[in-house]
mmCIF file of C-alpha atoms in Angstrom:
data_model
loop_
_atom_site.group_PDB
_atom_site.id
_atom_site.type_symbol
_atom_site.label_atom_id
_atom_site.label_comp_id
_atom_site.label_asym_id
_atom_site.label_seq_id
_atom_site.Cartn_x
_atom_site.Cartn_y
_atom_site.Cartn_z
ATOM 1 C CA MET A 6 250.744 157.286 -36.758
ATOM 2 C CA PRO A 7 248.869 154.156 -37.925
ATOM 3 C CA ALA A 8 245.180 154.668 -38.604
ATOM 4 C CA THR A 9 244.419 151.864 -36.124
ATOM 5 C CA ALA A 10 246.151 153.640 -33.221
ATOM 6 C CA LEU A 11 243.304 154.187 -30.786
ATOM 7 C CA VAL A 12 244.046 155.415 -27.252
ATOM 8 C CA GLU A 13 241.814 153.817 -24.654
ATOM 9 C CA THR A 14 241.367 154.351 -20.941
ATOM 10 C CA LEU A 15 241.760 151.125 -18.985
ATOM 11 C CA ASP A 16 238.963 151.094 -16.425
ATOM 12 C CA ALA A 17 240.473 148.141 -14.572
ATOM 13 C CA LEU A 18 243.800 146.406 -15.112
ATOM 14 C CA SER A 19 243.212 142.771 -15.987
ATOM 15 C CA PRO A 20 245.629 139.913 -15.221
ATOM 16 C CA ARG A 21 246.576 140.056 -18.916
ATOM 17 C CA GLU A 22 247.112 143.806 -19.125
ATOM 18 C CA LEU A 23 249.241 144.333 -16.032
ATOM 19 C CA PRO A 24 252.117 142.117 -17.283
ATOM 20 C CA GLN A 25 251.993 143.944 -20.618
ATOM 21 C CA LEU A 26 252.376 147.288 -18.858
ATOM 22 C CA ASP A 27 255.214 145.857 -16.761
ATOM 23 C CA ALA A 28 256.879 144.693 -19.984
ATOM 24 C CA LEU A 29 256.881 148.293 -21.264
ATOM 25 C CA VAL A 30 258.628 149.399 -18.068
ATOM 26 C CA ALA A 31 261.214 146.625 -18.360
ATOM 27 C CA ALA A 32 261.882 147.347 -22.049
ATOM 28 C CA SER A 33 262.561 150.997 -21.202
ATOM 29 C CA GLY A 34 264.814 150.221 -18.227
ATOM 30 C CA TRP A 35 262.538 152.142 -15.861
ATOM 31 C CA ASN A 36 262.094 151.442 -12.153
ATOM 32 C CA GLN A 37 258.329 151.147 -11.673
ATOM 33 C CA LEU A 38 256.594 148.103 -10.210
ATOM 34 C CA ALA A 39 253.172 146.556 -10.697
ATOM 35 C CA ALA A 40 252.196 148.359 -7.470
ATOM 36 C CA ASP A 41 252.742 151.680 -9.246
ATOM 37 C CA TRP A 42 250.322 150.755 -12.037
ATOM 38 C CA ARG A 43 247.830 149.709 -9.376
ATOM 39 C CA LEU A 44 248.230 153.086 -7.671
ATOM 40 C CA PHE A 45 247.499 154.889 -10.959
ATOM 41 C CA GLU A 46 244.511 152.613 -11.502
ATOM 42 C CA ARG A 47 243.125 153.364 -8.024
ATOM 43 C CA LEU A 48 243.863 157.088 -7.690
ATOM 44 C CA GLY A 49 244.085 158.189 -11.322
ATOM 45 C CA SER A 50 243.852 156.579 -14.726
ATOM 46 C CA VAL A 51 245.901 154.417 -17.094
ATOM 47 C CA HIS A 52 245.769 154.848 -20.886
ATOM 48 C CA ALA A 53 246.997 152.548 -23.619
ATOM 49 C CA ILE A 54 247.319 151.781 -27.312
ATOM 50 C CA ARG A 55 247.094 148.183 -28.508
ATOM 51 C CA ASP A 56 248.479 146.541 -31.611
ATOM 52 C CA ALA A 57 246.416 144.431 -34.017
ATOM 53 C CA GLU A 58 246.697 141.423 -31.687
ATOM 54 C CA GLY A 59 245.427 143.376 -28.690
ATOM 55 C CA THR A 60 248.791 143.695 -26.952
ATOM 56 C CA ILE A 61 249.499 147.012 -25.217
ATOM 57 C CA VAL A 62 252.333 148.764 -27.074
ATOM 58 C CA ALA A 63 252.088 152.293 -25.616
ATOM 59 C CA SER A 64 251.015 153.660 -22.257
ATOM 60 C CA GLY A 65 250.417 156.773 -20.210
ATOM 61 C CA ALA A 66 249.132 157.585 -16.728
ATOM 62 C CA VAL A 67 247.360 160.545 -15.140
ATOM 63 C CA LEU A 68 247.489 161.108 -11.378
ATOM 64 C CA PRO A 69 245.249 163.921 -10.025
ATOM 65 C CA LEU A 70 246.639 165.906 -7.073
ATOM 66 C CA GLU A 71 244.498 168.328 -5.098
ATOM 67 C CA ARG A 72 245.360 171.951 -4.426
ATOM 68 C CA ALA A 73 246.673 172.830 -0.992
ATOM 69 C CA ALA A 74 244.106 174.334 1.366
ATOM 70 C CA ASP A 75 245.965 177.666 1.447
ATOM 71 C CA ALA A 76 246.632 177.832 -2.309
ATOM 72 C CA PRO A 77 245.830 181.078 -4.144
ATOM 73 C CA ARG A 78 242.383 181.237 -5.682
ATOM 74 C CA ASN A 79 243.787 181.217 -9.204
ATOM 75 C CA GLN A 80 245.613 177.944 -8.640
ATOM 76 C CA PRO A 81 243.522 174.846 -9.397
ATOM 77 C CA GLY A 82 244.466 171.285 -8.611
ATOM 78 C CA ALA A 83 247.008 169.545 -10.791
ATOM 79 C CA ALA A 84 247.433 166.209 -12.499
ATOM 80 C CA TRP A 85 250.744 164.448 -13.064
ATOM 81 C CA ILE A 86 251.251 162.895 -16.496
ATOM 82 C CA SER A 87 253.761 160.063 -16.600
ATOM 83 C CA MET A 88 254.543 156.558 -17.844
ATOM 84 C CA ILE A 89 254.649 157.619 -21.506
ATOM 85 C CA LEU A 90 256.152 154.376 -22.771
ATOM 86 C CA VAL A 91 256.273 152.717 -26.175
ATOM 87 C CA ALA A 92 257.363 149.168 -26.956
ATOM 88 C CA PRO A 93 260.698 149.155 -28.839
ATOM 89 C CA ALA A 94 259.221 147.554 -31.949
ATOM 90 C CA ALA A 95 256.456 150.186 -32.128
ATOM 91 C CA ARG A 96 258.591 153.297 -31.728
ATOM 92 C CA GLY A 97 258.845 155.956 -34.407
ATOM 93 C CA GLN A 98 255.146 155.771 -35.301
ATOM 94 C CA GLY A 99 253.859 158.662 -33.172
ATOM 95 C CA LEU A 100 252.294 156.429 -30.522
ATOM 96 C CA GLY A 101 253.975 158.209 -27.623
ATOM 97 C CA ARG A 102 252.734 161.562 -28.852
ATOM 98 C CA ALA A 103 249.226 160.152 -29.343
ATOM 99 C CA VAL A 104 248.914 158.703 -25.857
ATOM 100 C CA PHE A 105 250.411 161.841 -24.313
ATOM 101 C CA ALA A 106 247.920 164.064 -26.169
ATOM 102 C CA HIS A 107 245.119 161.836 -24.879
ATOM 103 C CA CYS A 108 246.373 162.175 -21.287
ATOM 104 C CA LEU A 109 246.727 165.941 -21.649
ATOM 105 C CA GLU A 110 243.199 166.275 -22.984
ATOM 106 C CA ARG A 111 241.914 164.410 -19.942
ATOM 107 C CA VAL A 112 243.744 166.829 -17.622
ATOM 108 C CA ARG A 113 242.432 169.850 -19.520
ATOM 109 C CA ALA A 114 238.870 168.536 -19.321
ATOM 110 C CA GLN A 115 239.249 168.477 -15.548
ATOM 111 C CA GLY A 116 240.479 172.090 -15.464
ATOM 112 C CA ARG A 117 243.704 171.072 -13.753
ATOM 113 C CA VAL A 118 247.303 172.191 -14.170
ATOM 114 C CA ALA A 119 249.112 169.577 -16.265
ATOM 115 C CA MET A 120 252.499 168.739 -14.747
ATOM 116 C CA LEU A 121 255.293 166.292 -15.471
ATOM 117 C CA ASP A 122 258.995 165.621 -15.063
ATOM 118 C CA ALA A 123 260.494 165.467 -18.541
ATOM 119 C CA THR A 124 263.566 163.581 -19.649
ATOM 120 C CA PRO A 125 265.864 165.461 -22.049
ATOM 121 C CA GLN A 126 264.402 163.379 -24.880
ATOM 122 C CA GLY A 127 260.827 164.208 -23.933
ATOM 123 C CA GLU A 128 261.227 167.897 -23.108
ATOM 124 C CA PRO A 129 260.980 169.141 -26.741
ATOM 125 C CA LEU A 130 257.740 167.174 -27.216
ATOM 126 C CA TYR A 131 256.164 168.656 -24.103
ATOM 127 C CA ALA A 132 257.387 172.141 -24.975
ATOM 128 C CA SER A 133 255.610 171.805 -28.329
ATOM 129 C CA PHE A 134 252.341 171.416 -26.387
ATOM 130 C CA GLY A 135 253.039 174.615 -24.416
ATOM 131 C CA PHE A 136 254.678 173.232 -21.278
ATOM 132 C CA ALA A 137 257.291 175.458 -19.640
ATOM 133 C CA PRO A 138 260.050 174.384 -17.218
ATOM 134 C CA LEU A 139 259.715 175.362 -13.554
ATOM 135 C CA TRP A 140 263.034 173.967 -12.309
ATOM 136 C CA ARG A 141 265.470 171.191 -13.093
ATOM 137 C CA LEU A 142 266.725 168.151 -11.282
ATOM 138 C CA THR A 143 269.220 165.334 -11.703
ATOM 139 C CA ARG A 144 268.896 161.602 -11.167
ATOM 140 C CA TRP A 145 271.785 160.151 -9.178
ATOM 141 C CA ARG A 146 272.532 156.432 -9.084
ATOM 142 C CA ARG A 147 274.664 154.324 -6.797
ATOM 143 C CA GLU A 148 275.510 150.841 -8.005
ATOM 144 C CA ALA A 149 275.305 147.798 -5.740
ATOM 145 C CA LEU A 150 277.807 147.583 -2.931
ATOM 146 C CA ALA A 151 280.446 144.873 -2.914
ATOM 147 C CA GLN A 152 279.397 143.714 0.546
ATOM 148 C CA ALA A 153 276.066 143.095 2.223
ATOM 149 C CA ALA A 154 274.588 145.872 4.340
ATOM 150 C CA ASP A 155 273.261 145.440 7.859
ATOM 151 C CA PRO A 156 269.448 145.613 7.990
ATOM 152 C CA ALA A 157 268.062 149.055 8.734
ATOM 153 C CA PRO A 158 265.349 149.709 11.318
ATOM 154 C CA VAL A 159 261.884 149.874 9.803
ATOM 155 C CA ASP A 160 259.898 152.991 10.642
ATOM 156 C CA ARG A 161 256.391 153.372 9.259
ATOM 157 C CA PRO A 162 254.965 156.387 11.083
ATOM 158 C CA ASP A 163 251.536 157.883 10.676
ATOM 159 C CA ALA A 164 251.601 159.357 7.187
ATOM 160 C CA ALA A 165 249.517 162.428 8.119
ATOM 161 C CA PRO A 166 252.358 164.624 9.500
ATOM 162 C CA LEU A 167 254.575 163.629 6.578
ATOM 163 C CA ALA A 168 251.808 164.460 4.139
ATOM 164 C CA ALA A 169 251.349 167.893 5.738
ATOM 165 C CA LEU A 170 255.016 168.787 5.168
ATOM 166 C CA ASP A 171 254.844 167.315 1.681
ATOM 167 C CA THR A 172 251.837 169.491 0.846
ATOM 168 C CA GLU A 173 253.643 172.594 2.073
ATOM 169 C CA ALA A 174 256.695 171.758 -0.039
ATOM 170 C CA LEU A 175 254.904 170.711 -3.236
ATOM 171 C CA GLY A 176 251.946 173.059 -3.058
ATOM 172 C CA LEU A 177 249.685 170.073 -3.760
ATOM 173 C CA ALA A 178 248.125 167.489 -1.464
ATOM 174 C CA ARG A 179 248.816 163.800 -2.098
ATOM 175 C CA PRO A 180 248.288 162.004 1.238
ATOM 176 C CA GLN A 181 246.928 158.855 -0.422
ATOM 177 C CA VAL A 182 249.996 158.584 -2.656
ATOM 178 C CA LEU A 183 252.401 158.840 0.278
ATOM 179 C CA ALA A 184 250.345 156.407 2.350
ATOM 180 C CA ASP A 185 250.438 153.890 -0.511
ATOM 181 C CA LEU A 186 254.203 154.184 -0.963
ATOM 182 C CA LEU A 187 254.879 153.966 2.768
ATOM 183 C CA ALA A 188 252.651 150.921 3.282
ATOM 184 C CA ARG A 189 254.394 148.770 0.667
ATOM 185 C CA PRO A 190 256.565 145.817 1.683
ATOM 186 C CA GLY A 191 260.160 146.981 1.983
ATOM 187 C CA SER A 192 259.287 150.666 2.389
ATOM 188 C CA ARG A 193 260.453 152.677 5.372
ATOM 189 C CA CYS A 194 260.727 156.244 6.571
ATOM 190 C CA VAL A 195 263.708 157.989 8.140
ATOM 191 C CA ARG A 196 263.179 161.268 9.947
ATOM 192 C CA ASP A 197 264.264 163.726 12.544
ATOM 193 C CA GLY A 198 262.589 166.860 13.795
ATOM 194 C CA ARG A 199 263.293 168.851 10.632
ATOM 195 C CA ALA A 200 263.504 166.317 7.822
ATOM 196 C CA PHE A 201 262.093 163.055 6.516
ATOM 197 C CA ALA A 202 262.798 160.702 3.640
ATOM 198 C CA LEU A 203 260.838 157.803 2.226
ATOM 199 C CA VAL A 204 262.744 154.741 0.957
ATOM 200 C CA ARG A 205 260.992 152.182 -1.241
ATOM 201 C CA GLU A 206 261.760 149.268 -3.508
ATOM 202 C CA GLY A 207 261.764 149.555 -7.298
ATOM 203 C CA ARG A 208 262.125 147.168 -10.204
ATOM 204 C CA VAL A 209 265.860 147.799 -10.719
ATOM 205 C CA ALA A 210 266.842 149.857 -7.644
ATOM 206 C CA HIS A 211 265.665 151.270 -4.342
ATOM 207 C CA HIS A 212 264.378 154.818 -4.609
ATOM 208 C CA VAL A 213 264.944 157.516 -1.982
ATOM 209 C CA GLY A 214 262.320 160.251 -2.072
ATOM 210 C CA PRO A 215 260.655 162.422 -1.268
ATOM 211 C CA LEU A 216 263.414 163.833 0.909
ATOM 212 C CA LEU A 217 262.056 166.974 2.541
ATOM 213 C CA ALA A 218 263.942 169.181 4.965
ATOM 214 C CA ALA A 219 263.948 172.732 6.254
ATOM 215 C CA ASP A 220 267.398 173.234 4.743
ATOM 216 C CA GLU A 221 270.102 171.408 2.828
ATOM 217 C CA ALA A 222 272.191 170.729 5.948
ATOM 218 C CA HIS A 223 269.395 168.674 7.505
ATOM 219 C CA ALA A 224 268.789 166.853 4.223
ATOM 220 C CA ARG A 225 272.445 165.954 3.965
ATOM 221 C CA ALA A 226 272.542 164.772 7.584
ATOM 222 C CA LEU A 227 269.587 162.446 6.965
ATOM 223 C CA LEU A 228 271.080 160.863 3.825
ATOM 224 C CA PRO A 229 273.224 158.178 5.570
ATOM 225 C CA ARG A 230 270.180 156.962 7.494
ATOM 226 C CA ALA A 231 268.176 156.763 4.269
ATOM 227 C CA LEU A 232 270.917 154.663 2.670
ATOM 228 C CA ALA A 233 271.383 152.372 5.666
ATOM 229 C CA GLY A 234 270.680 148.746 4.858
ATOM 230 C CA LEU A 235 270.661 149.257 1.079
ATOM 231 C CA ALA A 236 273.251 147.014 -0.563
ATOM 232 C CA GLY A 237 271.729 147.063 -4.041
ATOM 233 C CA PRO A 238 271.464 149.913 -6.558
ATOM 234 C CA VAL A 239 269.861 153.147 -5.326
ATOM 235 C CA LEU A 240 268.269 156.058 -7.213
ATOM 236 C CA ILE A 241 267.571 159.573 -5.931
ATOM 237 C CA ASP A 242 266.258 162.545 -7.944
ATOM 238 C CA VAL A 243 267.666 165.818 -6.576
ATOM 239 C CA PRO A 244 266.816 169.393 -7.592
ATOM 240 C CA ASP A 245 269.779 171.139 -9.199
ATOM 241 C CA GLY A 246 271.631 173.639 -7.038
ATOM 242 C CA ARG A 247 271.986 171.384 -3.978
ATOM 243 C CA ALA A 248 275.798 171.543 -3.998
ATOM 244 C CA ARG A 249 276.364 170.135 -0.505
ATOM 245 C CA LEU A 250 273.914 167.298 -1.041
ATOM 246 C CA ALA A 251 275.564 166.521 -4.385
ATOM 247 C CA GLN A 252 278.923 166.399 -2.627
ATOM 248 C CA ALA A 253 277.527 163.954 -0.073
ATOM 249 C CA LEU A 254 276.067 161.793 -2.821
ATOM 250 C CA ARG A 255 279.402 161.579 -4.620
ATOM 251 C CA ALA A 256 281.103 160.641 -1.351
ATOM 252 C CA ALA A 257 278.528 157.858 -0.939
ATOM 253 C CA GLY A 258 279.320 156.459 -4.392
ATOM 254 C CA PHE A 259 276.573 158.097 -6.462
ATOM 255 C CA GLU A 260 277.056 159.454 -9.973
ATOM 256 C CA PRO A 261 274.695 161.687 -11.964
ATOM 257 C CA GLN A 262 272.742 159.662 -14.508
ATOM 258 C CA ARG A 263 270.437 162.064 -16.346
ATOM 259 C CA GLY A 264 268.521 165.269 -15.949
ATOM 260 C CA PHE A 265 264.827 166.052 -15.712
ATOM 261 C CA ALA A 266 262.847 169.243 -16.156
ATOM 262 C CA ARG A 267 259.803 169.846 -13.990
ATOM 263 C CA MET A 268 257.276 171.348 -16.393
ATOM 264 C CA ALA A 269 253.756 172.729 -16.107
ATOM 265 C CA LEU A 270 250.914 173.835 -18.357
ATOM 266 C CA PRO A 271 248.280 175.739 -16.353
ATOM 267 C CA PRO A 272 244.847 176.499 -17.811
ATOM 268 C CA ALA A 273 244.477 180.064 -19.060
ATOM 269 C CA GLY A 274 244.208 182.565 -16.227
ATOM 270 C CA THR A 275 245.556 180.190 -13.592
ATOM 271 C CA ALA A 276 248.954 179.513 -12.050
ATOM 272 C CA ALA A 277 251.053 176.423 -11.431
ATOM 273 C CA PRO A 278 251.396 175.425 -7.762
ATOM 274 C CA ALA A 279 254.210 177.317 -6.087
ATOM 275 C CA GLY A 280 254.752 175.445 -2.815
ATOM 276 C CA HIS A 281 258.191 175.751 -1.242
ATOM 277 C CA PRO A 282 260.654 174.038 -3.613
ATOM 278 C CA SER A 283 263.510 174.906 -1.237
ATOM 279 C CA PHE A 284 262.112 172.193 1.090
ATOM 280 C CA ILE A 285 262.380 169.558 -1.654
ATOM 281 C CA HIS A 286 265.787 167.864 -1.653
ATOM 282 C CA ALA A 287 264.631 164.760 -3.539
ATOM 283 C CA ILE A 288 261.337 164.169 -5.298
ATOM 284 C CA ALA A 289 259.048 161.181 -4.865
ATOM 285 C CA GLY A 290 259.895 160.165 -8.438
ATOM 286 C CA PRO A 291 259.118 161.500 -11.919
ATOM 287 C CA GLU A 292 255.904 159.454 -11.928
ATOM 288 C CA PHE A 293 254.624 161.029 -8.691
ATOM 289 C CA GLY A 294 256.126 164.539 -8.586
#
């Protein structure tokens, strides 16, 4: 790692810095928008390394999530680490490891469980820091349709009941995150009495998630409504072992793209949030958990 590689915390994203962070996303082919960086800025923190000219060449984000009210006493809150990105020309110099270590130290200083969704390429790095996998998931992608889709009804319900089910499923409370995602232009919610899904726009594709349901049958039944009106590419990140949902995704034109591992590193003497993973049929995204 170059001696000049200094990781800094960006207190506020300037009009110059935000496009530089967006450029890292674009160079990596990821799906995040400027609104996602703004969410991290508002609810968490953004960290960066600059080159000699002051341009951001590596990034990371930390998003604190509070423990559920009924969580065991030995389970603290958590913080999601994500957006570990390095500009192509700066790769191979240890910058990703440096910014990740900085993010992890921030989480440890807060006494929180460090959590993340690791790509296959990143999993060995995180394992070297002591992270262990909790469960695995797969990103599915559907390419754009050949024909336009009829517009779907827009439903933006009160986020509080959705957040309550989300907290039960995840074992962590993130009502502000869900409210932010739901309030964005182009976002909508689909739901019935036993399931809901959030659909939002991304840089390269729409993203479906979280998709929460009492069982896989209800999740599968809600899928066509989530996809209604989406003619462009669509991404959905589904826990492994959802055979009937996977079958429905294939029938809808999706193909598996890559895997993720949900990983956690609790402080000594504490436990990672348990929640009810069986309720989770698609996550909010690897940047949000």
